[in-house]
mmCIF file of C-alpha atoms in Angstrom:
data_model
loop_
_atom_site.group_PDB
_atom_site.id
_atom_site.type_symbol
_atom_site.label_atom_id
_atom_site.label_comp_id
_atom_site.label_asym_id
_atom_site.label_seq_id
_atom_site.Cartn_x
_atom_site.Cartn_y
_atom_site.Cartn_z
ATOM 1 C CA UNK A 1 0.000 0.000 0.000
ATOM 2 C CA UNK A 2 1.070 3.209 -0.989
ATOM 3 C CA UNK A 3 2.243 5.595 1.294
ATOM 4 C CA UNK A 4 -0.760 8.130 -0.086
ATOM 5 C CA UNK A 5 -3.518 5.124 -0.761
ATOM 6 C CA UNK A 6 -2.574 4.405 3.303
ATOM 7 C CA UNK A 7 -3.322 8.301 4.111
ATOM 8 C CA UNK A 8 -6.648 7.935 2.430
ATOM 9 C CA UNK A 9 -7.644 4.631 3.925
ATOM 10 C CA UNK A 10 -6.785 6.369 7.637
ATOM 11 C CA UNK A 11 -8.973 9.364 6.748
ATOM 12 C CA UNK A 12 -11.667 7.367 5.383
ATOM 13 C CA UNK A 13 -11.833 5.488 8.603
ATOM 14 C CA UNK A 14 -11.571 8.151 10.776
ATOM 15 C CA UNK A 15 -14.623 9.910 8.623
ATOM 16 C CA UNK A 16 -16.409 6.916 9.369
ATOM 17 C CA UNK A 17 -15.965 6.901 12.920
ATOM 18 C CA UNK A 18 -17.149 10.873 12.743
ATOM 19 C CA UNK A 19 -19.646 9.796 11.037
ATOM 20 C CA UNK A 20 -21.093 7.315 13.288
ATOM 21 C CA UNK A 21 -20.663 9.777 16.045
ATOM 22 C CA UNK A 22 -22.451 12.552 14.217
ATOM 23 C CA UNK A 23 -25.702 10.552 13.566
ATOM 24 C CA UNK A 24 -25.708 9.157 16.888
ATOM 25 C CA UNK A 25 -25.849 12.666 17.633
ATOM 26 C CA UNK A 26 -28.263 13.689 15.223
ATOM 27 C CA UNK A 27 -30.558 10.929 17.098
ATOM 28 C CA UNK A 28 -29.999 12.184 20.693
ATOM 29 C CA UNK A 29 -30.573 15.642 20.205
ATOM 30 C CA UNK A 30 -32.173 16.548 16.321
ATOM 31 C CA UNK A 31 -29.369 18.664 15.673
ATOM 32 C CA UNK A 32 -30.366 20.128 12.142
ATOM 33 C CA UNK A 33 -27.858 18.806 9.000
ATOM 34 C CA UNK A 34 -25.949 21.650 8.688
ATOM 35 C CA UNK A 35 -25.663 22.715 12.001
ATOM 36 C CA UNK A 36 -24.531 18.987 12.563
ATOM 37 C CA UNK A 37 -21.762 19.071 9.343
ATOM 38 C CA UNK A 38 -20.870 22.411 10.412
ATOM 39 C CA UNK A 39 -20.046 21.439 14.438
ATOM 40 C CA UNK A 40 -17.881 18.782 13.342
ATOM 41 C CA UNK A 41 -16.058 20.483 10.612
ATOM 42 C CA UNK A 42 -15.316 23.226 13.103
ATOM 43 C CA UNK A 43 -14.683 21.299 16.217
ATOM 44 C CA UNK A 44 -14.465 17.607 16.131
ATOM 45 C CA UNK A 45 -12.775 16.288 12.679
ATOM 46 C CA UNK A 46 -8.943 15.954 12.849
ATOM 47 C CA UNK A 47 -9.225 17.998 16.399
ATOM 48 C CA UNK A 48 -7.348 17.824 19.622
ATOM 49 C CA UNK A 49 -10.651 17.198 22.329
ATOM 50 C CA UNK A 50 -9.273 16.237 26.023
ATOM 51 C CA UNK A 51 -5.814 15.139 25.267
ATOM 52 C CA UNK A 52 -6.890 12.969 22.428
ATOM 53 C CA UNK A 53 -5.940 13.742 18.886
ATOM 54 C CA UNK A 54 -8.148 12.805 16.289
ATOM 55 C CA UNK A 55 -7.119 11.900 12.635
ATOM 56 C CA UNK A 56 -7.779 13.934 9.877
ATOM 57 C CA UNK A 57 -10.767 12.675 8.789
ATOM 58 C CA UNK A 58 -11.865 12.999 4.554
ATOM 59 C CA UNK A 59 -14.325 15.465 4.775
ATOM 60 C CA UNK A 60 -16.368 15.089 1.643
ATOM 61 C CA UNK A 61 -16.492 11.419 2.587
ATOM 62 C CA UNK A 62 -18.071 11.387 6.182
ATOM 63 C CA UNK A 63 -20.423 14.573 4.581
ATOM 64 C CA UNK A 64 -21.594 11.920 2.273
ATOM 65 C CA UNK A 65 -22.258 9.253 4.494
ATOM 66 C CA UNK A 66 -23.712 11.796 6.916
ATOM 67 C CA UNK A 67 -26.010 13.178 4.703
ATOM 68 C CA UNK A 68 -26.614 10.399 2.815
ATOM 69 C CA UNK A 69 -27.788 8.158 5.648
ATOM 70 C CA UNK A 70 -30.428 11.137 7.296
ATOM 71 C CA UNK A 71 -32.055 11.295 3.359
ATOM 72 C CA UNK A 72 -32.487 7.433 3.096
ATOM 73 C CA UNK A 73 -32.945 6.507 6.905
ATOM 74 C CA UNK A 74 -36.402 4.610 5.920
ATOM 75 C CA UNK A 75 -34.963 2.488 3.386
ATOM 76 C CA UNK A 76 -31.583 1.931 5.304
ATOM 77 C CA UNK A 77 -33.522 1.370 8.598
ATOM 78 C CA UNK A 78 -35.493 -1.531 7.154
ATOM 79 C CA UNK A 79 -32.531 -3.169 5.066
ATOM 80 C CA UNK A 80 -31.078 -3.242 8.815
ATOM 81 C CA UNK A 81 -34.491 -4.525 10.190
ATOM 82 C CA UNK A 82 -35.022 -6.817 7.927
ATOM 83 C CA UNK A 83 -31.566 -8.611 8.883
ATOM 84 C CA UNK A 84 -32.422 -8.769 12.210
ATOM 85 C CA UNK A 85 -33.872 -12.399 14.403
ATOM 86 C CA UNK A 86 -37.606 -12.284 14.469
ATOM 87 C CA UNK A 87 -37.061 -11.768 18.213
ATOM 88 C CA UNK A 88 -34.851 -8.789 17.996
ATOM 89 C CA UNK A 89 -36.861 -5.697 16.711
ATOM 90 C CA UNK A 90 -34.671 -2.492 14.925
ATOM 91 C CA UNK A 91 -36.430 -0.310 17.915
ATOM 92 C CA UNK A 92 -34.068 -2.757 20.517
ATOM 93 C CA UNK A 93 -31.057 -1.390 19.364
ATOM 94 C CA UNK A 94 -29.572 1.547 21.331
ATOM 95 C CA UNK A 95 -28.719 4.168 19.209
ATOM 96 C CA UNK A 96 -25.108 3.937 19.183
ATOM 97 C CA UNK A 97 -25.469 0.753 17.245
ATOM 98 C CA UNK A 98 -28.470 2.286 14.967
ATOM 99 C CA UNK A 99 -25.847 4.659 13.772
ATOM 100 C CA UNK A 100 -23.196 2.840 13.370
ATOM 101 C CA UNK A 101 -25.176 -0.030 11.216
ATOM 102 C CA UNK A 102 -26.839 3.511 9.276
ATOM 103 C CA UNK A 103 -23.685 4.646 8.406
ATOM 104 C CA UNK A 104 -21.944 1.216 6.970
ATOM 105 C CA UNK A 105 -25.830 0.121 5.448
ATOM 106 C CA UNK A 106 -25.520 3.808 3.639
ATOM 107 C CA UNK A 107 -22.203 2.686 2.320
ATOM 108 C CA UNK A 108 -23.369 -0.839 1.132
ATOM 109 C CA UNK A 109 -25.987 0.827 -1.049
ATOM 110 C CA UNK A 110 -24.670 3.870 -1.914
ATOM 111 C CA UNK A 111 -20.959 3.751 -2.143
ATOM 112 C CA UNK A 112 -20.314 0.827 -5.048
ATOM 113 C CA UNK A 113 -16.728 2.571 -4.824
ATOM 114 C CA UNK A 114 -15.600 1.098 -1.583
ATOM 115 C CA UNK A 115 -14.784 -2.460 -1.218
ATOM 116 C CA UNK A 116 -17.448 -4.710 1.138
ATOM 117 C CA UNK A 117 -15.066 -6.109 2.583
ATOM 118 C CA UNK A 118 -13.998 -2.523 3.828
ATOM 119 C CA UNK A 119 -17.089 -1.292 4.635
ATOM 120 C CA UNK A 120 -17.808 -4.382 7.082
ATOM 121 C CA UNK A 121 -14.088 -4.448 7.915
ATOM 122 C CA UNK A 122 -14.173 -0.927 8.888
ATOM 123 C CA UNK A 123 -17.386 -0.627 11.080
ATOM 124 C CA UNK A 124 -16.219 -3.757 12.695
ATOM 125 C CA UNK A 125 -13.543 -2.063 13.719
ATOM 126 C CA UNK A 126 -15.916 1.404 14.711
ATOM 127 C CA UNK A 127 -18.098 -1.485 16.822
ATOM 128 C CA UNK A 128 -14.962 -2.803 18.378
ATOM 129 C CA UNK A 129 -13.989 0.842 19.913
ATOM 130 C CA UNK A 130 -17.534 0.705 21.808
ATOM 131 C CA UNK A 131 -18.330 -2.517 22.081
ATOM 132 C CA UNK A 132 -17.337 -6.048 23.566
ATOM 133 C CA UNK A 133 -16.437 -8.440 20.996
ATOM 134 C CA UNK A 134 -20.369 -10.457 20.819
ATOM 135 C CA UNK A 135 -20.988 -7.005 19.765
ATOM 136 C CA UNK A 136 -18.773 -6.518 17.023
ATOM 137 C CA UNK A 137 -19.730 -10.383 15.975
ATOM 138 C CA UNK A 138 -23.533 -9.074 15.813
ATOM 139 C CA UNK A 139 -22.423 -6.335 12.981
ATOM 140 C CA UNK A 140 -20.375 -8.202 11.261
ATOM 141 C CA UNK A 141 -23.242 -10.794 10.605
ATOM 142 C CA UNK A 142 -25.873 -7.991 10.147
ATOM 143 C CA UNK A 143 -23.815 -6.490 7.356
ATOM 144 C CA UNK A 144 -23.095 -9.116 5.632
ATOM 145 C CA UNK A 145 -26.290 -9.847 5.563
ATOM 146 C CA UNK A 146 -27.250 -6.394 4.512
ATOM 147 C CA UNK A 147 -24.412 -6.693 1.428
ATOM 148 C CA UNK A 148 -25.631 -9.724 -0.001
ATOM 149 C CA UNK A 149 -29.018 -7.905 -0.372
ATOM 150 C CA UNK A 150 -27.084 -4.392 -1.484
ATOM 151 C CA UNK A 151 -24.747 -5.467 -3.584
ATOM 152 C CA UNK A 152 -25.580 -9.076 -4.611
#
């Protein structure tokens, strides 16, 4: 990997990460789109909050995936329900792990230029910084699940 394809890949992920954040957000409190794009832009992406320096995330990309989830959350929300056990309803899920599976079902559908493999790799890896590992098991299933369905 290339030392610029390997700059791209950490942005990417650290978009995605934003991006989970952001909707999760966007669920707690309503914040409005652009007031939402425009927080993180200004204060969160590739910032220094508490000690902890955040990547550079790819802008454009975790606008996309931000955006793009909130204007297809009915169709992304039942591709993710649809995937789930009869006995675990899409309402069960906190919303930490609604946003996270929003965000990577977005990208299943929506982004044919990212790898599966990455997409699922990558939120994996976004389920793994908040979750135990039974956790991170349960999204790796759900989106595969969801990509055979999105992308065949």
């Amino acid at each position: 990997m290339s030392r610029r394809t390997a700059a791209r890949s950490k942005a990417r992920a650290a978009a995605r990460l934003a991006a989970t954040q952001a909707l999760y957000q966007h669920e707690m409190e309503g914040t409005p789109l652009a007031s939402l794009l425009h927080e993180f832009h200004q204060h969160r992406l590739g910032a220094t909050i508490e000690d902890a320096e955040y990547a550079q995330a790819d802008e454009a990309y975790f606008d996309d995936v931000v955006t793009g989830t909130l204007a297809r959350s009915d169709e992304i929300n039942a591709a993710i329900a649809a995937k789930l056990n009869s006995d675990w309803s899409f309402d069960r899920l906190d919303k930490s792990m609604k946003a996270l599976l929003r965000a990577a079902t977005y990208e299943l559908l929506a982004r044919a230029d990212t790898a599966t493999g990455t997409v699922i790799s990558e939120y994996v890896d976004v389920a793994r910084a908040f979750y135990e590992k039974r956790e991170a098991g349960f999204v790796n299933g759900v989106l595969d699940a969801v990509a055979k369905d999105a992308r065949g």
